[in-house]
mmCIF file of C-alpha atoms in Angstrom:
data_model
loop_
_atom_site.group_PDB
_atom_site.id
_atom_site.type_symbol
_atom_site.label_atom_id
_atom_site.label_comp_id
_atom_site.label_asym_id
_atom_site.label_seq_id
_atom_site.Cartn_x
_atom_site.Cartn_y
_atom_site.Cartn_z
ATOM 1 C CA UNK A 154 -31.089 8.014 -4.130
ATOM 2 C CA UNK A 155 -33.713 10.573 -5.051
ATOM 3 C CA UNK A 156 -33.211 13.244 -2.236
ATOM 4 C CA UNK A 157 -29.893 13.205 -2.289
ATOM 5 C CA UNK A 158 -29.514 16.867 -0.371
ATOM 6 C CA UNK A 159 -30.720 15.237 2.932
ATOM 7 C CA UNK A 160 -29.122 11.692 3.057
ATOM 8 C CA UNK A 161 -26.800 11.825 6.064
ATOM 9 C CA UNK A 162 -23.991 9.309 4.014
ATOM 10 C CA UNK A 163 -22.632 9.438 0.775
ATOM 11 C CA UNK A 164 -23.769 8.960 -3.148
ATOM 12 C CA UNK A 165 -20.391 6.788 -4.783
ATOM 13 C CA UNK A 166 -21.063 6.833 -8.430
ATOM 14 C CA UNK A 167 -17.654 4.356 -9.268
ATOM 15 C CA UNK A 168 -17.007 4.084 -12.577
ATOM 16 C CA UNK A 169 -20.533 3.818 -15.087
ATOM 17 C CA UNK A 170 -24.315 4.098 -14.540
ATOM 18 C CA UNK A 171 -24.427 1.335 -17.048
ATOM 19 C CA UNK A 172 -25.135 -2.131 -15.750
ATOM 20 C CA UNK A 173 -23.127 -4.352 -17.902
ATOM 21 C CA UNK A 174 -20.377 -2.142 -17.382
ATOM 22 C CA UNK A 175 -20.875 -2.489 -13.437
ATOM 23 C CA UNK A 176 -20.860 -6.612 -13.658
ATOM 24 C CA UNK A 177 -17.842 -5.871 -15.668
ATOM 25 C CA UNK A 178 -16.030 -3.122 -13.247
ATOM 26 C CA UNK A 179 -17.109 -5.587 -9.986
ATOM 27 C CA UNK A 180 -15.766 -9.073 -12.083
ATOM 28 C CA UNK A 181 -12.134 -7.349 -12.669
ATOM 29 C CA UNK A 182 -12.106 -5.498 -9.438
ATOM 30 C CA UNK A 183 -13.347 -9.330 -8.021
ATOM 31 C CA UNK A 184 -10.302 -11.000 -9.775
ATOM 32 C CA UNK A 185 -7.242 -8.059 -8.668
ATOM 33 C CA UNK A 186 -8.604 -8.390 -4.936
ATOM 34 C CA UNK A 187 -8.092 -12.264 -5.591
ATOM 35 C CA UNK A 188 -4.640 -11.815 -6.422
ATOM 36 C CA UNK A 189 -3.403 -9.298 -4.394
ATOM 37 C CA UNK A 190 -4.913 -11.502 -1.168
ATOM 38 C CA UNK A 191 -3.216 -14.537 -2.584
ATOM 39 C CA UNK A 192 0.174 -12.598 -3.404
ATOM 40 C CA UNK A 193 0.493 -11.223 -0.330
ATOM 41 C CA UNK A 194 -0.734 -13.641 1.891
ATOM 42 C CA UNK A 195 2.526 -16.130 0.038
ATOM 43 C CA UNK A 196 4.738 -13.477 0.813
ATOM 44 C CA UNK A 197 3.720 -12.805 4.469
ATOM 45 C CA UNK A 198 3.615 -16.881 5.426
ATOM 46 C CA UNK A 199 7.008 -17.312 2.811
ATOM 47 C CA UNK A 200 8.760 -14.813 5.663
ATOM 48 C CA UNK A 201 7.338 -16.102 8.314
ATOM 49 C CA UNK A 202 8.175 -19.942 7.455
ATOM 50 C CA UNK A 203 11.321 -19.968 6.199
ATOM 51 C CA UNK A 204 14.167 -18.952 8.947
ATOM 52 C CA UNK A 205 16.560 -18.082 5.919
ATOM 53 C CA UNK A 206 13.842 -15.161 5.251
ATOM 54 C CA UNK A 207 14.313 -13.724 9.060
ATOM 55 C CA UNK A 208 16.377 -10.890 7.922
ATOM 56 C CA UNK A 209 15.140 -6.997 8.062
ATOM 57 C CA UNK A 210 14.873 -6.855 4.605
ATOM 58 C CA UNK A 211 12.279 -9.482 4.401
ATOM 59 C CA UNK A 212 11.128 -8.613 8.312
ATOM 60 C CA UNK A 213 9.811 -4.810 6.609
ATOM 61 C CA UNK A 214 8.556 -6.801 3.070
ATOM 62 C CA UNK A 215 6.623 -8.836 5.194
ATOM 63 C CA UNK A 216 4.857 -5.534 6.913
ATOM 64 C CA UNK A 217 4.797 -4.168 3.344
ATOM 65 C CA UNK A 218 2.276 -6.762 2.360
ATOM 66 C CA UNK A 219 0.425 -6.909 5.429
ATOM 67 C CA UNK A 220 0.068 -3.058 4.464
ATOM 68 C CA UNK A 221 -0.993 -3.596 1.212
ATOM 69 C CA UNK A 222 -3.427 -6.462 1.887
ATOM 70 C CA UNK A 223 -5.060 -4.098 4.335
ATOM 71 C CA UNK A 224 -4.725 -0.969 2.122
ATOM 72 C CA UNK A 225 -6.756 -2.625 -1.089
ATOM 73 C CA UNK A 226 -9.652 -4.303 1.782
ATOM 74 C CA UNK A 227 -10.520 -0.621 2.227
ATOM 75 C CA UNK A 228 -11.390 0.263 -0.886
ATOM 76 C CA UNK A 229 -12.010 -2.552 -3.401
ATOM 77 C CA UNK A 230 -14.100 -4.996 -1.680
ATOM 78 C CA UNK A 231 -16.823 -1.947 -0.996
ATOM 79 C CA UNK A 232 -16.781 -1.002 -4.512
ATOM 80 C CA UNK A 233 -17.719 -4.561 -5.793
ATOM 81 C CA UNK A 234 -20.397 -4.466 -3.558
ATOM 82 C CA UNK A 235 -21.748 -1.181 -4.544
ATOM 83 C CA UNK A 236 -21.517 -2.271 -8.012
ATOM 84 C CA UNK A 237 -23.036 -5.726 -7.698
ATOM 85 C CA UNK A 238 -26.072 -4.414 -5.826
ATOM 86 C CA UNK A 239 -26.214 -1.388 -8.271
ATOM 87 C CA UNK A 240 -26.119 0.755 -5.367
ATOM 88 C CA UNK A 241 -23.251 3.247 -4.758
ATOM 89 C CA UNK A 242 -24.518 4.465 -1.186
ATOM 90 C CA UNK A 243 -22.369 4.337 1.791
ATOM 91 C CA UNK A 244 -22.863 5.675 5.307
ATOM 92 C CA UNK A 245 -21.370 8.550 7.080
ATOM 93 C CA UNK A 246 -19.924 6.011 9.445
ATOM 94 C CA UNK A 247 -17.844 3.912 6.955
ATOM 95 C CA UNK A 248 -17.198 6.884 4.929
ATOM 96 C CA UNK A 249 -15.573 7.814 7.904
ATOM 97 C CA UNK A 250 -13.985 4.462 8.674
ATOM 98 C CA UNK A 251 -12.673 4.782 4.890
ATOM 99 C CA UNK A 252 -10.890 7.810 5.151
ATOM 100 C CA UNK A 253 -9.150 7.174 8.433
ATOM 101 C CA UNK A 254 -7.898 3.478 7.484
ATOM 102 C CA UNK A 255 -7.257 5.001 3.811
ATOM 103 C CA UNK A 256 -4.751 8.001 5.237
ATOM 104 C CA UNK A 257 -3.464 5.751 7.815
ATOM 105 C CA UNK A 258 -2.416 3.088 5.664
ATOM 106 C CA UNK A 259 -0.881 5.202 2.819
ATOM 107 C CA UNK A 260 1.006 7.308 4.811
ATOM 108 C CA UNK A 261 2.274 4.230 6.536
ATOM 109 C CA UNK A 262 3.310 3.105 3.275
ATOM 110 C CA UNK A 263 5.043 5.984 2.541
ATOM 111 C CA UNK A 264 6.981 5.569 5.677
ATOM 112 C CA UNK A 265 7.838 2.120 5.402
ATOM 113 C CA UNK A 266 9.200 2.451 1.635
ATOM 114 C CA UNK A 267 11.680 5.231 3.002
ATOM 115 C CA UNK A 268 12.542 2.566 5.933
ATOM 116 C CA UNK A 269 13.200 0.362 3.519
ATOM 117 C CA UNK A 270 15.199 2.124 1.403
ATOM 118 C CA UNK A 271 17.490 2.910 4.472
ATOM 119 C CA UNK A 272 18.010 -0.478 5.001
ATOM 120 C CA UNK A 273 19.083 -0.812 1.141
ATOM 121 C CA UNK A 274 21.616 1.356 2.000
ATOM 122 C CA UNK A 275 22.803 0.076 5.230
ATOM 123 C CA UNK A 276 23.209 -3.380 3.914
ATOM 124 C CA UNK A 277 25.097 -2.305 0.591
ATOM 125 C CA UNK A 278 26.826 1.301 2.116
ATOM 126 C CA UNK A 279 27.840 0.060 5.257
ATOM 127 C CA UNK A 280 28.081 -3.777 5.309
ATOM 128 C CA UNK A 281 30.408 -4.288 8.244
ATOM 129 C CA UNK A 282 28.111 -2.609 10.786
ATOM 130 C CA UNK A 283 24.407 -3.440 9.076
ATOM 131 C CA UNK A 284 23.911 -5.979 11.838
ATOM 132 C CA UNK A 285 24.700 -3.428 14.733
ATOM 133 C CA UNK A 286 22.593 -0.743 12.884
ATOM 134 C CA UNK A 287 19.702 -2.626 11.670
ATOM 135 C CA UNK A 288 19.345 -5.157 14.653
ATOM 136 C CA UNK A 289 16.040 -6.726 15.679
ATOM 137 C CA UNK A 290 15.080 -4.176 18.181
ATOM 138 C CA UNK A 291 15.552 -1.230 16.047
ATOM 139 C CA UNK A 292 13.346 -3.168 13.466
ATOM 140 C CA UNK A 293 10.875 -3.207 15.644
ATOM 141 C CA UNK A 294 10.758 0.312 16.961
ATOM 142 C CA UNK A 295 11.467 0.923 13.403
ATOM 143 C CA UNK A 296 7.369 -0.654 12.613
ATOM 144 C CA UNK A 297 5.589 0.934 15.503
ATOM 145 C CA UNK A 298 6.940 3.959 14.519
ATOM 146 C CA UNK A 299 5.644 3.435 11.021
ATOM 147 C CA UNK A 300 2.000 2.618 12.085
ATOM 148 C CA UNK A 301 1.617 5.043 14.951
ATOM 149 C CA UNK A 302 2.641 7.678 12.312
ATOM 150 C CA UNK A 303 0.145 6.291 9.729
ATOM 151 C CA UNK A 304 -2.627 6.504 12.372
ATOM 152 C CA UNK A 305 -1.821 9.724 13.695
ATOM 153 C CA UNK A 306 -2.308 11.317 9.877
ATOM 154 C CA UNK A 307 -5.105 9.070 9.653
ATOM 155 C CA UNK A 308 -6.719 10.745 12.677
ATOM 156 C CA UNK A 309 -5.663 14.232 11.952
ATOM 157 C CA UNK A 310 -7.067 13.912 8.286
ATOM 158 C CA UNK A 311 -10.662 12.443 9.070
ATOM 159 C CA UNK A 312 -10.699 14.923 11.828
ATOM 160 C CA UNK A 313 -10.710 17.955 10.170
ATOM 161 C CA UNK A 314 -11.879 16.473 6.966
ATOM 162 C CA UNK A 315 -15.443 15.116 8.606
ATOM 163 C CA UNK A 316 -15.610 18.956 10.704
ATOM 164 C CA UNK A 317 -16.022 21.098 7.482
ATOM 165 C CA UNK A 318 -20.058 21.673 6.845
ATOM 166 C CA UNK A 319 -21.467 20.077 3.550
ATOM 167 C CA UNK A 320 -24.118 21.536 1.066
ATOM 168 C CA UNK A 321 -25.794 20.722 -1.825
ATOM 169 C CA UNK A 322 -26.017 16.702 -3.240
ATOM 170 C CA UNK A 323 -23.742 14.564 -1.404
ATOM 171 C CA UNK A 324 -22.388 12.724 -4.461
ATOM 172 C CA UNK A 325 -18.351 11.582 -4.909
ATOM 173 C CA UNK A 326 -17.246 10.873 -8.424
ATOM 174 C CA UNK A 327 -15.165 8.516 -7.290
ATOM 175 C CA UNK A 328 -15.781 4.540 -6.008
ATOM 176 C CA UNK A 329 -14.710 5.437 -2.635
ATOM 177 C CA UNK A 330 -14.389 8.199 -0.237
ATOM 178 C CA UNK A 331 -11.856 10.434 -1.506
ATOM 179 C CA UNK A 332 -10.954 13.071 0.694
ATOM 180 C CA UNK A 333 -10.116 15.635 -2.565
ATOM 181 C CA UNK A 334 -13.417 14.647 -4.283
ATOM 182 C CA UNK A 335 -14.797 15.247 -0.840
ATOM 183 C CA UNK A 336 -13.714 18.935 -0.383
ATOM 184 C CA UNK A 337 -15.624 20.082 -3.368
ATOM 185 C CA UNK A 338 -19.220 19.420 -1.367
ATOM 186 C CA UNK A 339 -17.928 21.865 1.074
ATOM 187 C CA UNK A 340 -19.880 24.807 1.974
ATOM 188 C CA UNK A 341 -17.132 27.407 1.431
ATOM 189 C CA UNK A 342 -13.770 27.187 0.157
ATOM 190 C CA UNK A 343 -12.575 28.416 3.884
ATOM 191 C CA UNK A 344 -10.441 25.095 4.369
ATOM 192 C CA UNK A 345 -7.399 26.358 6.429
ATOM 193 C CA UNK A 346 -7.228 23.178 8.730
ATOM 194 C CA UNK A 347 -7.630 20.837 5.891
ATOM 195 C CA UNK A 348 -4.871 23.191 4.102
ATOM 196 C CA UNK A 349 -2.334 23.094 7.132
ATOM 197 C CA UNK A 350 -3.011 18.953 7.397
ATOM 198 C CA UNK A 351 -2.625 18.606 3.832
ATOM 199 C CA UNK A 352 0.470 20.779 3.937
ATOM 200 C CA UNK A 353 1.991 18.868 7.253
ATOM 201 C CA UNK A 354 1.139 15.074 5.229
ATOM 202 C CA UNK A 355 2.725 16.868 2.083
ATOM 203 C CA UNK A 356 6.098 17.884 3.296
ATOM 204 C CA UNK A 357 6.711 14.652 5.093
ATOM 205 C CA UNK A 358 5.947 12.999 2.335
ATOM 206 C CA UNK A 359 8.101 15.080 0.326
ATOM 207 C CA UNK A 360 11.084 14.378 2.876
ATOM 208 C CA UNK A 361 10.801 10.654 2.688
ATOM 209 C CA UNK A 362 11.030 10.716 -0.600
ATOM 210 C CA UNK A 363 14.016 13.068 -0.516
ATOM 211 C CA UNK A 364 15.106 10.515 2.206
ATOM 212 C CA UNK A 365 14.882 7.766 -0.637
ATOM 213 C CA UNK A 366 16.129 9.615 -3.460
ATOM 214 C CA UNK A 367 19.541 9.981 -1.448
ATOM 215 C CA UNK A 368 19.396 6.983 -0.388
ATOM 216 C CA UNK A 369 19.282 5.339 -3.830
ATOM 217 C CA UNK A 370 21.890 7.808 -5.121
ATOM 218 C CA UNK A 371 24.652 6.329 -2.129
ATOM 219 C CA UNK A 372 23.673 2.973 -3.238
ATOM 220 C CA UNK A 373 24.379 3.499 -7.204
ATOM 221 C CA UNK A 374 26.982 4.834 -6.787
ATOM 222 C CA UNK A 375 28.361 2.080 -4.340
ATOM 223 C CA UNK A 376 26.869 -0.358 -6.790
ATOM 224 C CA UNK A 377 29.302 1.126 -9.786
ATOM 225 C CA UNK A 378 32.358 0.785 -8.006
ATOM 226 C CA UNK A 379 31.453 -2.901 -7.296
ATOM 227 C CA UNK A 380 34.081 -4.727 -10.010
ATOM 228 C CA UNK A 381 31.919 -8.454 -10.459
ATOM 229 C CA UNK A 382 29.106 -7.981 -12.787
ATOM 230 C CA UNK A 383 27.272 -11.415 -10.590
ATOM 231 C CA UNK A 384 27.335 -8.488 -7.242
ATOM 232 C CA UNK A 385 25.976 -5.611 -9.507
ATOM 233 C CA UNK A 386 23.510 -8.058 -10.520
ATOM 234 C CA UNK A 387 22.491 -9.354 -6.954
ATOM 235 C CA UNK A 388 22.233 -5.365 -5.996
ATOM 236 C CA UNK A 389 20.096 -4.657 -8.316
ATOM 237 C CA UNK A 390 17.860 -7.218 -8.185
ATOM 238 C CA UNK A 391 16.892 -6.228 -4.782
ATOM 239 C CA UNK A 392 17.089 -2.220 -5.347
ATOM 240 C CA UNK A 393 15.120 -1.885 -9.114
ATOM 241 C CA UNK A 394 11.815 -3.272 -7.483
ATOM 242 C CA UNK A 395 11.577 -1.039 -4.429
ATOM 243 C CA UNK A 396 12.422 2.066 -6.303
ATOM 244 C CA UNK A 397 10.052 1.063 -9.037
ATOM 245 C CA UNK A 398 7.561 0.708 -6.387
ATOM 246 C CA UNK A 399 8.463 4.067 -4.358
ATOM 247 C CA UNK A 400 8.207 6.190 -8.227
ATOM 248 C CA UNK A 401 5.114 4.656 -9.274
ATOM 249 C CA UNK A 402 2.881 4.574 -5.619
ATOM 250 C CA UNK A 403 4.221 8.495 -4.819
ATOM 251 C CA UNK A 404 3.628 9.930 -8.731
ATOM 252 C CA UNK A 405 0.456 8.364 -8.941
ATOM 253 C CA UNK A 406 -1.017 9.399 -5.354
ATOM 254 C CA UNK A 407 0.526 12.816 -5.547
ATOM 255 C CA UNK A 408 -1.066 13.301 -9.236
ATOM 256 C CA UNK A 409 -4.051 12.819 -7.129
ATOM 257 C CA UNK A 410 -3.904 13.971 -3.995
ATOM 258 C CA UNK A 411 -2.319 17.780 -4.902
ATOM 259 C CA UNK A 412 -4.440 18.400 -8.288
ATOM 260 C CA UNK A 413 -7.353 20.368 -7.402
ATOM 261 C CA UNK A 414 -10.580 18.358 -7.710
ATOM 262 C CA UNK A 415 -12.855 18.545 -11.043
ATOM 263 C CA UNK A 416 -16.490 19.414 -10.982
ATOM 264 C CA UNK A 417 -17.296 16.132 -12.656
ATOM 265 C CA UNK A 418 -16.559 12.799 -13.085
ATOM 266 C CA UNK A 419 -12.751 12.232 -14.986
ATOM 267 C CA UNK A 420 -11.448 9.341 -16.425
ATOM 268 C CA UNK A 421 -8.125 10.302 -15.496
ATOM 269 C CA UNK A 422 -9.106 10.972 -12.139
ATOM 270 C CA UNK A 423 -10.459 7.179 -11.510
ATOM 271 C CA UNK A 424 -7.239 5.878 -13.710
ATOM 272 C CA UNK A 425 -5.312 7.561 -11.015
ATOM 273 C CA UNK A 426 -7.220 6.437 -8.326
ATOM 274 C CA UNK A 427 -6.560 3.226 -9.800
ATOM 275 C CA UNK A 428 -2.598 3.503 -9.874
ATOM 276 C CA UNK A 429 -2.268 3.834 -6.094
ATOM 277 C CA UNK A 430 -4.867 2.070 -4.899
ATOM 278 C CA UNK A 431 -5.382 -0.954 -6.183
ATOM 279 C CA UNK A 432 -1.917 -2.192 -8.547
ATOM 280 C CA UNK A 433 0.566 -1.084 -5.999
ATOM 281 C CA UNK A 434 -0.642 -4.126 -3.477
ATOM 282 C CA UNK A 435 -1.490 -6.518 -6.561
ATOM 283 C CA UNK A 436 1.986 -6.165 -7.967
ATOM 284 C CA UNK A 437 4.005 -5.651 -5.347
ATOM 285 C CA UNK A 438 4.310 -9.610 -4.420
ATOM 286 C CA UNK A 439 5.351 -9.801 -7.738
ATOM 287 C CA UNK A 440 7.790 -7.544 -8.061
ATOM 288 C CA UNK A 441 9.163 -8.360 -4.894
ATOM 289 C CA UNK A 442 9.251 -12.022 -6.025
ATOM 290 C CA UNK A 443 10.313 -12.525 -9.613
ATOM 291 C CA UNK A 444 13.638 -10.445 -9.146
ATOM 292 C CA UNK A 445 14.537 -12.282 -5.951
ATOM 293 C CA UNK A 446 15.820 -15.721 -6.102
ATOM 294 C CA UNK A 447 15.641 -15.746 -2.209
ATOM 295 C CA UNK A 448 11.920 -15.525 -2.478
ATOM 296 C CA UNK A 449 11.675 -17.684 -5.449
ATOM 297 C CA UNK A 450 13.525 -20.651 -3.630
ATOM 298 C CA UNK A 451 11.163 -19.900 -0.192
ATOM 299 C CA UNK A 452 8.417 -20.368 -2.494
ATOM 300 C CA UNK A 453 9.236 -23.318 -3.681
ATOM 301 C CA UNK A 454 10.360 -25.361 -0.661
ATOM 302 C CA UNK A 455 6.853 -24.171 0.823
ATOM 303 C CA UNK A 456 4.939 -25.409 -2.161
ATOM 304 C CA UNK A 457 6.834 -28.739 -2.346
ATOM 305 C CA UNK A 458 6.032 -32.238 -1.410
ATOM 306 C CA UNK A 459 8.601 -32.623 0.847
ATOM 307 C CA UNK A 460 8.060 -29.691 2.742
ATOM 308 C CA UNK A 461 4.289 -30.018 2.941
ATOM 309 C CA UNK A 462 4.533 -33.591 4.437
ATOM 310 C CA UNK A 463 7.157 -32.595 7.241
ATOM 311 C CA UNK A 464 4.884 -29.274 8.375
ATOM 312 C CA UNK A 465 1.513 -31.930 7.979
ATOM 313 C CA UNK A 466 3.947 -34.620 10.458
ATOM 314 C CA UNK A 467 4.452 -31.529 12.781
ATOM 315 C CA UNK A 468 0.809 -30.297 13.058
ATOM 316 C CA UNK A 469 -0.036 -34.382 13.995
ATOM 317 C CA UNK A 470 2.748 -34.278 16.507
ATOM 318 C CA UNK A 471 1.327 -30.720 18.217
ATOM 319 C CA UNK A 472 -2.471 -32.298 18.287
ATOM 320 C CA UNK A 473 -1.512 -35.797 19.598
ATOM 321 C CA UNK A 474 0.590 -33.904 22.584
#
């Protein structure tokens, strides 16, 4: 940690130098990763378990929180490392593997919140055909396309991100590899690739969330027009989480992520940081789940006696054949 100029990773400096502070940071950072693996881990084995579930609503909520599990194991679980060893270094190689898996998965997200809001409208816009329009095939094609998109930005960003020369001390006031905290060791301020990527990532980004904002404007209005308060009700139960999810995972990662970088360590900066990467996948199983008596009911049949002793009878059954 002393010659930091020649290191060939990364210095991480998280969130204080202090160590009670660190036990404190790793402790609540230890508990959040808890919960969001729990949370999401219900809500992928809920959908999987219960046939009622097998819609494409719950088919792209189910590869929301396998995105979200994934999205927080890149970032959190490093950081309560780095803290509990008091030790914030990390190699070029997982920086690397950070900012690929990081890009990927959050413009992933991105594009499966905008899928999702389609099929909001489908289901609620155009009821009569929602089956022909959002049938298991284009569900599918509907996912890949979503993760081979997240890759591909993944791959473009670390590209061009990892070919810019570094100088000076290679430290990152943040607790992990963030590509805008990142740009600041560069050599020169010459980042046209990294400009055109970040201005390709931005404008799709931008368009999905036109994409969403229309699509939520159809379904309002729709919604109004619906005369039994119980139907409003039902709509909105399933609409006010995913748009509440949408406005608070694009504000907070484009507050980010299209500020220019500070010369030193801000709290806002980590509070940020904070907002998109780590509450988004710890309360989106509970957003997802409190407003939705669908889920609510899963969860309960899963958890209950009688449902526990038929799936233990069925696991005998398998083993004995």
């Amino acid at each position: 940690m002393a010659n930091l100029t020649s290191m060939s990773g990364f210095l991480l400096l998280g969130f204080s130098e202090e160590r009670k502070l660190q036990i404190l940071h790793a402790l609540l950072f230890l508990v959040t990763y808890l919960l969001a693996l729990t949370g999401n881990l219900l809500i992928i084995a809920i959908t999987t378990l219960d046939h009622r579930l097998h819609s494409p609503m719950y088919y792209f909520l189910k590869h929301l929180s396998l995105l979200d599990l994934c999205f927080i194991s890149i970032t959190v679980p490093q950081s309560i490392a780095n803290s509990l060893m008091d030790n914030g270094y990390i190699s070029l190689g997982q920086c690397i593997l950070q900012v690929f898996f990081f890009i990927a998965l959050a413009s992933s997200e991105v594009a499966i919140l905008t899928v999702m809001s389609y099929d909001r409208y489908v289901a609620i816009c155009q009821p009569l055909q929602y089956e022909t329009i959002m049938d298991p095939r284009v569900c599918r094609h509907a996912m890949i396309a979503v993760w081979v998109a997240g890759g591909l930005s993944g791959l473009m960003h670390t590209a061009v991100n990892f070919s810019i020369p570094l100088c000076g001390e290679r430290v990152i006031h943040q607790f992990f590899c963030d590509v805008p905290q990142m740009l600041k060791l560069a050599c020169s301020y010459d980042f046209i690739n990294e400009i055109a990527v970040a201005a390709f990532t931005t404008s799709t980004a931008f368009i999905c969330l036109i994409s969403i904002v229309l699509s939520y404007i159809r379904i309002f209005s729709a919604v109004l027009r619906i005369p039994s308060t119980e139907g409003r009700t039902k709509v909105f139960s399933t609409c006010l989480p995913h748009l509440f999810v949408v406005t608070f995972f694009l504000s907070a990662a484009g507050f980010e992520f299209l500020g220019p970088p500070s010369d030193s360590q801000s709290a806002m900066d980590l509070t940020f940081s904070i907002f998109y990467t780590v509450i988004p996948p710890t309360l989106n199983p509970v957003i997802y789940s409190l407003r939705n008596e669908a889920m609510k009911a899963a969860l309960r049949k899963v958890l209950s006696k009688e449902e526990f002793a038929q799936r233990k009878m069925y696991l005998k059954a398998i083993f004995k054949l």
